[in-house]
Coordinates of C-alpha atoms in Angstrom, one line a residue:
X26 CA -26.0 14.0 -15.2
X27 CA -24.7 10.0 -15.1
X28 CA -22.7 8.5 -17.4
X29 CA -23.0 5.0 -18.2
X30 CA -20.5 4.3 -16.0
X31 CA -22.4 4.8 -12.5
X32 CA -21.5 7.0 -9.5
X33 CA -21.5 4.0 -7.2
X34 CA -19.0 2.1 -10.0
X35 CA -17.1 5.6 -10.7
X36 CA -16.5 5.1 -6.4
X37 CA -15.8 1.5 -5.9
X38 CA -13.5 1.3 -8.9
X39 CA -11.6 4.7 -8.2
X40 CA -8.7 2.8 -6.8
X41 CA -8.3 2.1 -10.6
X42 CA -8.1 5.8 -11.4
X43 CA -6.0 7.3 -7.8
X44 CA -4.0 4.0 -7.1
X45 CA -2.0 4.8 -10.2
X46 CA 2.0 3.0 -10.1
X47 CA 3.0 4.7 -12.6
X48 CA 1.5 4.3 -15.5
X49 CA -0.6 0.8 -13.8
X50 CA -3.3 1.2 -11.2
X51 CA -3.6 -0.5 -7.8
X52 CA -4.9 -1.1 -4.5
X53 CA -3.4 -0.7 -1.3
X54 CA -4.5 -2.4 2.4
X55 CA -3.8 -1.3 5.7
X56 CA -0.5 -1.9 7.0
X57 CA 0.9 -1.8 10.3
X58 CA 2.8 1.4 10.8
X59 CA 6.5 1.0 10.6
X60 CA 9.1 3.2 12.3
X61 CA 9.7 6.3 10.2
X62 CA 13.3 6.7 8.4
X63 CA 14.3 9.3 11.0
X64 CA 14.0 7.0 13.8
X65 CA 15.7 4.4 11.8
X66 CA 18.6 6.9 11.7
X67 CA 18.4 8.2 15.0
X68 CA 19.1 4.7 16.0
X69 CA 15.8 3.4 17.5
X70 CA 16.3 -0.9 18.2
X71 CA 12.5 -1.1 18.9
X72 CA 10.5 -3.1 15.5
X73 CA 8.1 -4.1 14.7
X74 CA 8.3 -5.8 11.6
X75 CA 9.0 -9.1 10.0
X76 CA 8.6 -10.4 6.4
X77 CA 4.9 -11.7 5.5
X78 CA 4.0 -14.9 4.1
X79 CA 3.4 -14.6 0.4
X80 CA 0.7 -17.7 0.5
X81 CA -0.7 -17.9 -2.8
X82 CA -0.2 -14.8 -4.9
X83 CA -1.1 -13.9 -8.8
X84 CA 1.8 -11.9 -10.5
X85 CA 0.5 -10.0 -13.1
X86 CA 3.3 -9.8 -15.3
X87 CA 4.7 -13.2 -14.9
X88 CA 5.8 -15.4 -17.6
X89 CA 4.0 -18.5 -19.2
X90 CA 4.5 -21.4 -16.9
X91 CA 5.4 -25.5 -17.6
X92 CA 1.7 -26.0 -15.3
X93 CA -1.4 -25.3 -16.3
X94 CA -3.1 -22.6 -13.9
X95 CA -5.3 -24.4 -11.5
X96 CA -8.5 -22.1 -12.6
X97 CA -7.8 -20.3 -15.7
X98 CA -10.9 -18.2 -16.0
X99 CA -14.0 -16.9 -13.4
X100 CA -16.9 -15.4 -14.9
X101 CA -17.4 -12.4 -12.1
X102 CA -21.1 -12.1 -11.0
X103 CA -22.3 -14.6 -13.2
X104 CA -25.5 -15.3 -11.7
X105 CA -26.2 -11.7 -10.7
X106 CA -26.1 -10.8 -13.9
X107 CA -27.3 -13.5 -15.7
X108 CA -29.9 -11.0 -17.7
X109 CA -31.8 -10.3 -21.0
X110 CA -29.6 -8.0 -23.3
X111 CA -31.3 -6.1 -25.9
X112 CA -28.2 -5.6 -27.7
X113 CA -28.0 -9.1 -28.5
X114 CA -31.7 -10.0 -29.2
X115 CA -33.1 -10.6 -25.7
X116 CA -30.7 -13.3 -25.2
X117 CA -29.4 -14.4 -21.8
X118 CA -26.4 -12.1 -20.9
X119 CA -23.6 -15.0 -19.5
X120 CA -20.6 -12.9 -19.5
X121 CA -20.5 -11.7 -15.8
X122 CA -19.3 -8.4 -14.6
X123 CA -17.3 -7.0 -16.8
X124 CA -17.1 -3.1 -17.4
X125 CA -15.8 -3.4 -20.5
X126 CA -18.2 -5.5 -22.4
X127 CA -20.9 -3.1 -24.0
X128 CA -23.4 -6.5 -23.4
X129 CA -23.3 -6.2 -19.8
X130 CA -24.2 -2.5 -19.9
X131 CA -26.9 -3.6 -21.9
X132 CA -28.2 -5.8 -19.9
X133 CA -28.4 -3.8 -16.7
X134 CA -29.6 -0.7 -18.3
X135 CA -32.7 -3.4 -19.5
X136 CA -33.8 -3.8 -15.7
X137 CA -34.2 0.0 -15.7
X138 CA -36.8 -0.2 -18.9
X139 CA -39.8 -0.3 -17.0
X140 CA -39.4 3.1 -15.6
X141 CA -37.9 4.4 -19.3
X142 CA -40.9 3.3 -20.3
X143 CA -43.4 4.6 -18.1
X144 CA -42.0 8.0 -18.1
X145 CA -42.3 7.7 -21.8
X146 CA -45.9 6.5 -21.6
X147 CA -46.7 8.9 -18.8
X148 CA -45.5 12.1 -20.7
X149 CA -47.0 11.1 -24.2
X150 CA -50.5 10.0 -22.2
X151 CA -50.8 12.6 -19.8
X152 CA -49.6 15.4 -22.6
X153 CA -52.5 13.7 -24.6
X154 CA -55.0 13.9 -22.1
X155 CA -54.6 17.5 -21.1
X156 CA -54.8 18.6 -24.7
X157 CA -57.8 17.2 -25.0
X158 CA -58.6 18.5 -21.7
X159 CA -57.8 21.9 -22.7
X160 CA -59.2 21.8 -26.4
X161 CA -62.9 20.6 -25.0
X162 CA -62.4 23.7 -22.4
X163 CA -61.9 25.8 -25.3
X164 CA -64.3 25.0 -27.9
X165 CA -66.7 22.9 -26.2
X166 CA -67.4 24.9 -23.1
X167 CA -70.5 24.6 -21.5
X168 CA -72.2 24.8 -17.8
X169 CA -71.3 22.0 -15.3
X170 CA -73.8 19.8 -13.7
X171 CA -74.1 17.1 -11.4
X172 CA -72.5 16.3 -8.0
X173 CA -71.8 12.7 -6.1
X174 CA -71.1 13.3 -2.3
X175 CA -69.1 10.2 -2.9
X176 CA -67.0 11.1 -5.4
X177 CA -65.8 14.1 -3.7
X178 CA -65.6 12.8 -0.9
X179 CA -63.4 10.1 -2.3
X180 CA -61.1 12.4 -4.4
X181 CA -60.6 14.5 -1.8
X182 CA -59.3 11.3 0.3
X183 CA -57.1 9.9 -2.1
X184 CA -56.0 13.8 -2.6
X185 CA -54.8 13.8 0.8
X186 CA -53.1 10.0 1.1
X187 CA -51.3 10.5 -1.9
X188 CA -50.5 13.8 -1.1
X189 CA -48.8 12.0 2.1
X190 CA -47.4 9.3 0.5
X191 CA -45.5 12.6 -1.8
X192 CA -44.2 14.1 1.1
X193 CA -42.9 10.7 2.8
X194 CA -41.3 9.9 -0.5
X195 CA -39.6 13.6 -0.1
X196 CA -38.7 12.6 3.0
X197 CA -37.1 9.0 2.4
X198 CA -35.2 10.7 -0.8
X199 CA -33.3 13.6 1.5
X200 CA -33.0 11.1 4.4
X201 CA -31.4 8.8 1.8
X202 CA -29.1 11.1 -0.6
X203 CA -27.7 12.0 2.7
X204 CA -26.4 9.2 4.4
X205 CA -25.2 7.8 0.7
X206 CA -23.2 10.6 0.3
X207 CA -22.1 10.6 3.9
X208 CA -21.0 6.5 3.2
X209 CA -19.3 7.4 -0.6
X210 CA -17.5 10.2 0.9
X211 CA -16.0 7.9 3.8
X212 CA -15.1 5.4 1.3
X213 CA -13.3 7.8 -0.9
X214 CA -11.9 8.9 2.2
X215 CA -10.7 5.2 2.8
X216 CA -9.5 4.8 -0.7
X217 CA -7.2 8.0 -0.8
X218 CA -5.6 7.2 2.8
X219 CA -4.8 4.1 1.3
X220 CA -2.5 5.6 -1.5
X221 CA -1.5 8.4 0.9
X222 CA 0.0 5.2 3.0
X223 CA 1.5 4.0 -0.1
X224 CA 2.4 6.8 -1.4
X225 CA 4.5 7.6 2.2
X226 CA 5.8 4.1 2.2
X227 CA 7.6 4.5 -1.4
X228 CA 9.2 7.6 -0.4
X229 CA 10.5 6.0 2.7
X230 CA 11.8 2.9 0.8
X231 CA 13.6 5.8 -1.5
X232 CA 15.2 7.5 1.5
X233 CA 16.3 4.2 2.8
X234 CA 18.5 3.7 -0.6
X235 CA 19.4 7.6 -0.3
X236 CA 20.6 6.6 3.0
X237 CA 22.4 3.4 2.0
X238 CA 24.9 5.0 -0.1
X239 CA 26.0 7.4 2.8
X240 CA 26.6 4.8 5.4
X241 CA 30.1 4.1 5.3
X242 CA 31.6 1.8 8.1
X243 CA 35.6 2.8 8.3
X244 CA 35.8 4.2 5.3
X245 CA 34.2 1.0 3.8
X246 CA 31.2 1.8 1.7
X247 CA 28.6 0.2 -0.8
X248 CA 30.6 -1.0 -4.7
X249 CA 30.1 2.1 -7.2
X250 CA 27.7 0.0 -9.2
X251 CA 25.4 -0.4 -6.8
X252 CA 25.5 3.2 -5.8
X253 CA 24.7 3.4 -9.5
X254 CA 21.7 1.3 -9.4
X255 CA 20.4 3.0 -6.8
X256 CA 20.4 6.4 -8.5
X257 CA 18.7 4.7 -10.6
X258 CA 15.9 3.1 -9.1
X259 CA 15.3 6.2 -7.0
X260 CA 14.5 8.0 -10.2
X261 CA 11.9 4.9 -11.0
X262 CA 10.4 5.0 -7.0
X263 CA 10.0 8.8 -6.9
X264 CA 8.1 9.1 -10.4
X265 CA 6.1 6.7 -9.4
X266 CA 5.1 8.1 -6.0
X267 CA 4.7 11.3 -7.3
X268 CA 2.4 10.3 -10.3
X269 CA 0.5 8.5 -7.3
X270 CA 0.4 11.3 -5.3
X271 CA -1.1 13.6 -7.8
X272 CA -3.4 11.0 -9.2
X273 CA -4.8 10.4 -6.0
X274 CA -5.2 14.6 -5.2
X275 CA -6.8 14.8 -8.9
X276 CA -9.2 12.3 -9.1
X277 CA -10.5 12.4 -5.5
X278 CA -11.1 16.3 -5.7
X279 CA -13.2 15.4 -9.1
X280 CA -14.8 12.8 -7.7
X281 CA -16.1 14.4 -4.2
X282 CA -17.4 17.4 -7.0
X283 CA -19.3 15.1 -8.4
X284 CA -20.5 13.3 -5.4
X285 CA -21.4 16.9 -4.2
X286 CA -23.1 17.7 -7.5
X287 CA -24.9 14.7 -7.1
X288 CA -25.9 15.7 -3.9
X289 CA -27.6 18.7 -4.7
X290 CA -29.3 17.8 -7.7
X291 CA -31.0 15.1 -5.3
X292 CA -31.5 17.9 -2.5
X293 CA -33.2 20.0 -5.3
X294 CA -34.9 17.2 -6.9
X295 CA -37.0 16.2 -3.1
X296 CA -37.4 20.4 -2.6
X297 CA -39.2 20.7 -5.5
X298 CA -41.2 18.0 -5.2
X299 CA -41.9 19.1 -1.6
X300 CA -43.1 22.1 -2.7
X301 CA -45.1 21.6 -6.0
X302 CA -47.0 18.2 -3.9
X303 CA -48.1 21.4 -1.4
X304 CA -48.6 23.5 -3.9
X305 CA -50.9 21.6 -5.7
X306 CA -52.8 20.5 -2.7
X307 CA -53.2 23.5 -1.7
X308 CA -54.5 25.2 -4.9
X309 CA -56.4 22.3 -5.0
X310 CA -58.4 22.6 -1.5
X311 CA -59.1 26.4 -2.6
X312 CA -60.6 25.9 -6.2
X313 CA -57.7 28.1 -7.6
X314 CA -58.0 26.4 -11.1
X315 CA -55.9 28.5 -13.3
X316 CA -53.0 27.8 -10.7
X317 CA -53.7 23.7 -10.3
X318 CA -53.5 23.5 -14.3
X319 CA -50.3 25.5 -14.5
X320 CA -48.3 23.3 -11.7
X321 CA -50.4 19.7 -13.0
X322 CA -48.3 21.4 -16.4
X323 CA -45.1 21.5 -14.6
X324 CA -45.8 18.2 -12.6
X325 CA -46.1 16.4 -15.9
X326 CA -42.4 17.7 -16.9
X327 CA -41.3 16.7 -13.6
X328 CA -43.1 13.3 -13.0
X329 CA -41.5 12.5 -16.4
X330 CA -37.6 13.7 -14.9
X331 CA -38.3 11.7 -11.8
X332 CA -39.1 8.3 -13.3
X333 CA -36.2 8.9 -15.3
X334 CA -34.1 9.4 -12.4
X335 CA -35.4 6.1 -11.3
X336 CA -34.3 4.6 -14.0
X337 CA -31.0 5.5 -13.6
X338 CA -30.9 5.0 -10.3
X339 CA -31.8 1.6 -10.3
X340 CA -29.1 0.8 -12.8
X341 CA -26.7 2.3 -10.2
X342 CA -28.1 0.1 -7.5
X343 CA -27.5 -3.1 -9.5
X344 CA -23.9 -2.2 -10.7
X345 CA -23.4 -1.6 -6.9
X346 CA -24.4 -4.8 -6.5
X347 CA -22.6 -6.4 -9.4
X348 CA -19.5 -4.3 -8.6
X349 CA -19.7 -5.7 -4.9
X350 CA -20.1 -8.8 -5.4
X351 CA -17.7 -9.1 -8.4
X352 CA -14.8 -7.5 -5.7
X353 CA -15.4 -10.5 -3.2
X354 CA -15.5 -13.3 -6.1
X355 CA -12.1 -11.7 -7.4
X356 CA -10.8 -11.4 -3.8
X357 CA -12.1 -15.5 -3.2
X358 CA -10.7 -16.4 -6.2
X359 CA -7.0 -15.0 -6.4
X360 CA -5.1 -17.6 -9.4
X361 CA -8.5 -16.6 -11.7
X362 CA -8.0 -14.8 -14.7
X363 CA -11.2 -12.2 -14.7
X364 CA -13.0 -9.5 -16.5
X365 CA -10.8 -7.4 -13.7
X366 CA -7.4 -8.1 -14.8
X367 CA -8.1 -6.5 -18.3
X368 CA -8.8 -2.9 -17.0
X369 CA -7.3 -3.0 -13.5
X370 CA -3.2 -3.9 -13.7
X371 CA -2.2 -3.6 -10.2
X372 CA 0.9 -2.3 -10.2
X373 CA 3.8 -1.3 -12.7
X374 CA 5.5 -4.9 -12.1
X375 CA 9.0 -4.4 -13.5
X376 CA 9.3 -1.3 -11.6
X377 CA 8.2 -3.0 -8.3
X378 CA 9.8 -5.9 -9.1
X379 CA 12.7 -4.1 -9.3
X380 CA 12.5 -2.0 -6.7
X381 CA 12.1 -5.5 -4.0
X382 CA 15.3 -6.6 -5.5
X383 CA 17.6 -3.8 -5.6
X384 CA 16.0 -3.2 -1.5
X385 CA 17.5 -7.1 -1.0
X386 CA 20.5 -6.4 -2.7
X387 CA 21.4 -3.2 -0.8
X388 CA 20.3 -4.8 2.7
X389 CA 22.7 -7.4 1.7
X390 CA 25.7 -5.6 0.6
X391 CA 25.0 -3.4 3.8
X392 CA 25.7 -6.3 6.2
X393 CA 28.8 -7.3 4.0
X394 CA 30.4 -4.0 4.4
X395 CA 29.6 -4.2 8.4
X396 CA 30.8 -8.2 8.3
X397 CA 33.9 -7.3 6.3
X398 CA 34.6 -4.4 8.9
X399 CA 34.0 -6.8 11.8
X400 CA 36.1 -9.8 10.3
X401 CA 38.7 -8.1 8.8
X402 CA 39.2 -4.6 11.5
X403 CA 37.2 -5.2 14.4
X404 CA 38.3 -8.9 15.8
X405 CA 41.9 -8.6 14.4
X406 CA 44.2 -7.5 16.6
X407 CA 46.5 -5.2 14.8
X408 CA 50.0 -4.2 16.6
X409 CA 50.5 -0.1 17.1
X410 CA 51.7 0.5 13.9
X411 CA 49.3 -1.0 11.7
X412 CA 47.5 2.3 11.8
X413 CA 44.7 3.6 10.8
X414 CA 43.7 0.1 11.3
X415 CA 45.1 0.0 15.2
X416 CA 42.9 1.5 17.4
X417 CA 44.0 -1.0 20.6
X418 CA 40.7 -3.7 19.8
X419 CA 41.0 -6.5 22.9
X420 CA 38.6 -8.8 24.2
X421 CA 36.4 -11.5 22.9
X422 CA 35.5 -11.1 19.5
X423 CA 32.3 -9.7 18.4
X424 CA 29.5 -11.8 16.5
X425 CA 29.1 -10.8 12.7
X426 CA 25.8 -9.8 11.2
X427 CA 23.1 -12.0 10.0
X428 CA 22.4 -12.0 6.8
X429 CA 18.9 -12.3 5.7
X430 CA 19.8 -13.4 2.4
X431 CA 21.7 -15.4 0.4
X432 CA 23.8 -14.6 -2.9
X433 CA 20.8 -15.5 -5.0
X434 CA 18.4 -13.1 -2.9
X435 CA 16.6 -15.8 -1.3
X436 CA 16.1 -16.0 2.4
X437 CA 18.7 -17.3 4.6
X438 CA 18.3 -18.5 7.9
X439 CA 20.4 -17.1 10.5
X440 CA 23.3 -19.5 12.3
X441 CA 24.9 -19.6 15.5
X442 CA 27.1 -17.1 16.2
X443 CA 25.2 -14.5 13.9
X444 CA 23.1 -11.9 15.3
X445 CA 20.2 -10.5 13.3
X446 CA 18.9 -7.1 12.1
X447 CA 16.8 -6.7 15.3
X448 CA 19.0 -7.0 18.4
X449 CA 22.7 -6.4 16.5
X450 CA 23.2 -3.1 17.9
X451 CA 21.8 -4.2 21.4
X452 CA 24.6 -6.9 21.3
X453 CA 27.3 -5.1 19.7
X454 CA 26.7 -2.2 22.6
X455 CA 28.7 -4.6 25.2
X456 CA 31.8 -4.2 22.6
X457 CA 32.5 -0.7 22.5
X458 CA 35.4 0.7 24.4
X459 CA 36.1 4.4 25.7
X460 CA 38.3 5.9 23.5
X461 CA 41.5 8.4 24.6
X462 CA 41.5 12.0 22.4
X463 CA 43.3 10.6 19.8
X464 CA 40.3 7.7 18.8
X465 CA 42.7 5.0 20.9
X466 CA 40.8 2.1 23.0
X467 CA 41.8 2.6 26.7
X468 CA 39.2 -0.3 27.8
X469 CA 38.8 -3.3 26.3
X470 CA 36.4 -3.7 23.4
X471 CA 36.1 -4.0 19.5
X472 CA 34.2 -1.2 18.7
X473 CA 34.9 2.7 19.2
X474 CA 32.0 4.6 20.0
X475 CA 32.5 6.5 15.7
X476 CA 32.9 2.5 14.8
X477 CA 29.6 1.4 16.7
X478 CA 27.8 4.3 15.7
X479 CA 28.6 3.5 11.7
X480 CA 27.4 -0.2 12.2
X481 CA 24.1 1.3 13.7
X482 CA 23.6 3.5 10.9
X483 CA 24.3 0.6 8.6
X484 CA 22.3 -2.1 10.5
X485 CA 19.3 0.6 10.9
X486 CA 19.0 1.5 7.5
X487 CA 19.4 -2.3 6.1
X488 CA 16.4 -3.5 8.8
X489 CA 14.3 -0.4 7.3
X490 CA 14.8 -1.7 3.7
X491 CA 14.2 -5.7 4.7
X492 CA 11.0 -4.4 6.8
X493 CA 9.4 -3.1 3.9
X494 CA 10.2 -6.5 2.0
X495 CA 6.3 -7.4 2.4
X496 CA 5.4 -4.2 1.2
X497 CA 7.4 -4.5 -2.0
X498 CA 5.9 -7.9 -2.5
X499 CA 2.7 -7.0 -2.2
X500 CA 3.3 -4.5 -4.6
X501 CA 4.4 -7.4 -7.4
X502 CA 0.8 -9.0 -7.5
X503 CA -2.5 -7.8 -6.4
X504 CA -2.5 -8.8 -2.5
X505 CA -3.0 -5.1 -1.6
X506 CA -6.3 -4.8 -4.2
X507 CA -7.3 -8.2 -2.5
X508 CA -7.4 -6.6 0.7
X509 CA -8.6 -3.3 -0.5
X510 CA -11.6 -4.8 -2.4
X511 CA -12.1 -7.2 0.9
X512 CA -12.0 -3.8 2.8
X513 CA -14.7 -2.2 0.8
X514 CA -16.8 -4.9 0.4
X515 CA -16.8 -5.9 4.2
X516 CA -17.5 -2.2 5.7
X517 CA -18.5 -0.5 3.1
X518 CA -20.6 -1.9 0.1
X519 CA -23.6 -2.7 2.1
X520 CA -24.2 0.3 3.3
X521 CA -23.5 1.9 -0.2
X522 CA -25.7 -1.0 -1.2
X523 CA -28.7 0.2 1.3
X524 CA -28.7 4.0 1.1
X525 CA -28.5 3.7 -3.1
X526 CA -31.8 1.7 -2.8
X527 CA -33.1 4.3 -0.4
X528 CA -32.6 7.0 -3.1
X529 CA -34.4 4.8 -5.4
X530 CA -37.3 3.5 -3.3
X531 CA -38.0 7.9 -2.2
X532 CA -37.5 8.6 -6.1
X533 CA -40.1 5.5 -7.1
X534 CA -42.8 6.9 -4.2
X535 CA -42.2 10.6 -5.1
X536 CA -42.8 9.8 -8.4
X537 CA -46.0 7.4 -8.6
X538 CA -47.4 9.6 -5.7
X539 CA -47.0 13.0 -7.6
X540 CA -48.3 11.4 -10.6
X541 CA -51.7 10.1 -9.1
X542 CA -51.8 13.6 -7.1
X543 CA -51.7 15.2 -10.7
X544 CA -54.6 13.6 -11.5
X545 CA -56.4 14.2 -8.6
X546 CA -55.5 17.5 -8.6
X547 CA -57.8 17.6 -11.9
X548 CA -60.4 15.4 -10.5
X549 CA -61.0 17.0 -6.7
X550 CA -60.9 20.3 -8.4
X551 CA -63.7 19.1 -11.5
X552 CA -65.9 17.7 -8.5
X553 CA -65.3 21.0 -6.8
X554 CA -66.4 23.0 -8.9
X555 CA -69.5 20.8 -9.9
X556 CA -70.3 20.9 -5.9
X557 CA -70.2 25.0 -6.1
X558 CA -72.4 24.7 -8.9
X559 CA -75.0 22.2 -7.4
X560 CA -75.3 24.0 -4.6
X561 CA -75.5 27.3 -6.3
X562 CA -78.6 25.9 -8.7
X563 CA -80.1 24.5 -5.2
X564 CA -79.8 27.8 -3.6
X565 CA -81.4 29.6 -6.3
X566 CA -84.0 27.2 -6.8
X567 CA -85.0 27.4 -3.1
X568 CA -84.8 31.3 -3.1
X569 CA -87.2 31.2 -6.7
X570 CA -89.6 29.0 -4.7
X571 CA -89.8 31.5 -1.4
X572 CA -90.2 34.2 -3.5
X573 CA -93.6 33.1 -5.5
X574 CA -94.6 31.7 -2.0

């Protein structure tokens, strides 16, 4: 019904499985909503962007370095798991969390041995004692006699507290299996609107390019090879938003099937329970022997499944709490190289990589073909028959565009005279003339209203690219898992954390209850029966002794 690899680890490490850059996986955090391409084209001036800080950042596919890293290695968990491993002769397991390692699942399935060996005890025990039970029946029958008012009264006690304690286990285990499933199905619901975002965010950074190579200012557009490179990287962007995208739709329908499976196996688990702890008390109560020996049968199957199930259960909660605690080391701890880096590449670098620079190189070739159009068109002023270049521009010249970057790619700071991405068309507004039929200024101004309206396309679609600069970046390294696995572990692991051990505490009391109620069930009913006797011999005795009277 598990595998080794817990439901609770299957959740919190599904980011691995949906957030899936092509063929890398990754996490994604909550960003601020940007405006959409549409309202980009439609000319909207209101932002609300800027490029983040990159801080300290860990680039998965970068290069050796000249510098040593400051912390080459973190051991994930250490002292969590810092356990006995049976696979390596009951030696100290020091290798942390690590999924990977068949040590570590070693040593967590060890703190479930207890209950694996109960069960095991319990079955080959119990099974012992009712054959014996059943073959002295058989072949050594004879006449009960006997009867302590004590004991009977004292079996029938402990009949009914343990028969309690059964049902209040039942109880603990629904109560619980719920409100875990309700908390796993909100953080898979967390995790898959986090690629959903991303997933919407690459497709918007593709119809930005798609957009660049159809803005044309005067019949100036983007170089050819750019165009090129565009085409190119769109190919990259939208097979990797699409593998995403069905990554994400796969794995989370699998995974709520499970969580739903798990669900009712839990639900079935506490109904049966419920009912065979009734059962058997009431048989029990009514001296129905034939049917107490047939369910303390099926109890003894079941007792055996349950402490089983605690077994596994408890592995589950200590891998939750490995996994969790694992997440906020990696997340305290970004330069480390860990246990996570092996199994969870964040991204498919080069393609992300690429895709930042190819956005930075459009966005700045976009604001050279508006610059050239303004220095070379707009603020010249061309006599009549310079045409198509004449369209009667007057008036004080218009500021170029700032440049966010310079011809390296590296950020540029804006000068004076420059006006940037945010406020150009606000600016440029005050320079457009009214135009006669034929496209000729009849006011002054630099800009006719087919001019201005080019620029906005151009400035709009450049300011869409640079606003999702942070976005790209984040993609390079493993900020977006960092805020993810900070995400999950802040709202989400402690409740996971809580409701997991509920499962286990309702599986522990359902299962030591039902055990000892097995063997009360035996017990009450042998004193039973010995009580009906007793006061049958008494009865008869008494009516013998009236009847010679």
């Amino acid at each position: 019904m598990f595998s080794r690899r817990s439901l609770f680890f299957t959740l919190l490490t599904t980011t691995s499985l949906l957030f899936s850059f092509s063929h890398g996986e990754s996490h994604f955090p909550t960003f601020q909503t940007p405006p959409t391409l549409g309202e980009f084209l439609e000319g909207e001036d209101e932002y609300g962007g800027g490029v983040a800080s990159l801080g300290t950042k860990r680039f998965l596919a970068e290069g050796p370095t000249s510098e040593p890293p400051l912390n080459s290695s973190l051991v994930l968990a250490a002292k969590r798991t810092y356990r006995r491993d049976p696979l390596d002769g009951f030696k100290k397991y020091t290798g942390g969390w690590n999924i990977s390692d068949r040590h570590y699942w070693g040593s967590v399935a060890f703190t479930a041995a207890p209950f694996f060996v109960i069960a095991a005890v319990w079955f080959l025990v119990f099974g012992l004692c009712l054959s014996l039970i059943c073959l002295c029946y058989c072949c050594c029958r004879r006449e009960s006699y006997g009867y302590s008012r004590a004991a009977y009264a004292l079996s029938l006690i402990l009949l009914i507290l343990f028969t309690v304690a059964a049902i209040t286990g039942c109880v603990v285990l629904y109560t619980g299996q719920g409100k875990f499933h309700d908390t796993t199905t909100k953080t898979l619901e967390y995790v898959v609107d986090q690629a959903d975002t991303t997933v919407e965010k690459l497709r918007n950074v593709s119809g930005y390019l798609a957009a660049a190579k159809q803005v044309g200012v005067d019949q100036v557009f983007l170089p050819s090879n750019v165009q090129t490179d565009i085409d190119q990287i769109q190919s990259k962007i939208n097979s990797s938003g699409s593998t995403l995208a069905t990554r994400t739709s796969d794995n989370s329908r699998e995974i709520k099937d499970l969580l739903d499976s798990v669900r009712l196996a839990l639900i079935i688990v506490a109904a049966v329970m419920l009912v065979l702890t009734f059962l058997g008390f009431l048989f029990s109560i009514f001296g129905m022997q034939f049917l107490v020996y047939t369910l303390v049968i099926i109890g003894w199957i079941l007792v055996t499944g349950t402490f089983i199930l605690c077994g596994i259960f408890l592995v589950l909660h200590n891998v939750a709490a490995d996994t969790c605690v694992a997440m906020d080391q990696w997340v305290q701890n970004p330069t480390a190289h860990t246990a996570l880096d092996d199994i969870l590449p964040c991204v498919d670098n080069a393609t992300a990589q690429e895709t930042m620079l190819k956005s930075k190189e459009v966005t700045s070739q976009l604001v050279n073909v508006i610059n050239q159009v303004i220095t070379n068109v707009s603020n010249v002023n061309f006599p009549p028959n310079f045409a198509p270049l004449y369209y009667n521009q007057s008036g004080p010249v218009m500021p170029t565009l700032c440049n966010p970057f310079n011809s390296d790619l590296t950020n540029r700071t804006c000068t004076a005279g420059e006006v940037d991405l945010n406020n150009a068309t606000e600016v440029w507004r005050n320079y457009v003339c009214q135009v006669s039929a034929s496209g000729i200024c009849i006011t002054p101004g630099r800009l006719t209203p087919t001019i201005y309206n080019q620029m906005g396309a151009g400035v709009n679609v450049s300011y869409g690219l640079y606003h999702y600069g942070p976005f790209l970046v984040d993609l390079q390294d493993c900020t977006f898992v960092r805020q993810t696995f900070s995400d999950i572990y802040r709202y989400h692991c402690h409740s996971l954390q809580r409701y997991s051990e509920w499962i286990f505490v309702g599986l522990v009391i359902v299962s030591a209850a039902v055990m000892i109620s097995l063997v009360f069930w035996v017990i009450y009913g042998r004193e039973r029966r010995h009580r009906v006797y007793t006061k049958r011999l008494v009865a008869e005795g008494f009516g013998g002794d009236k009847h010679q009277t």
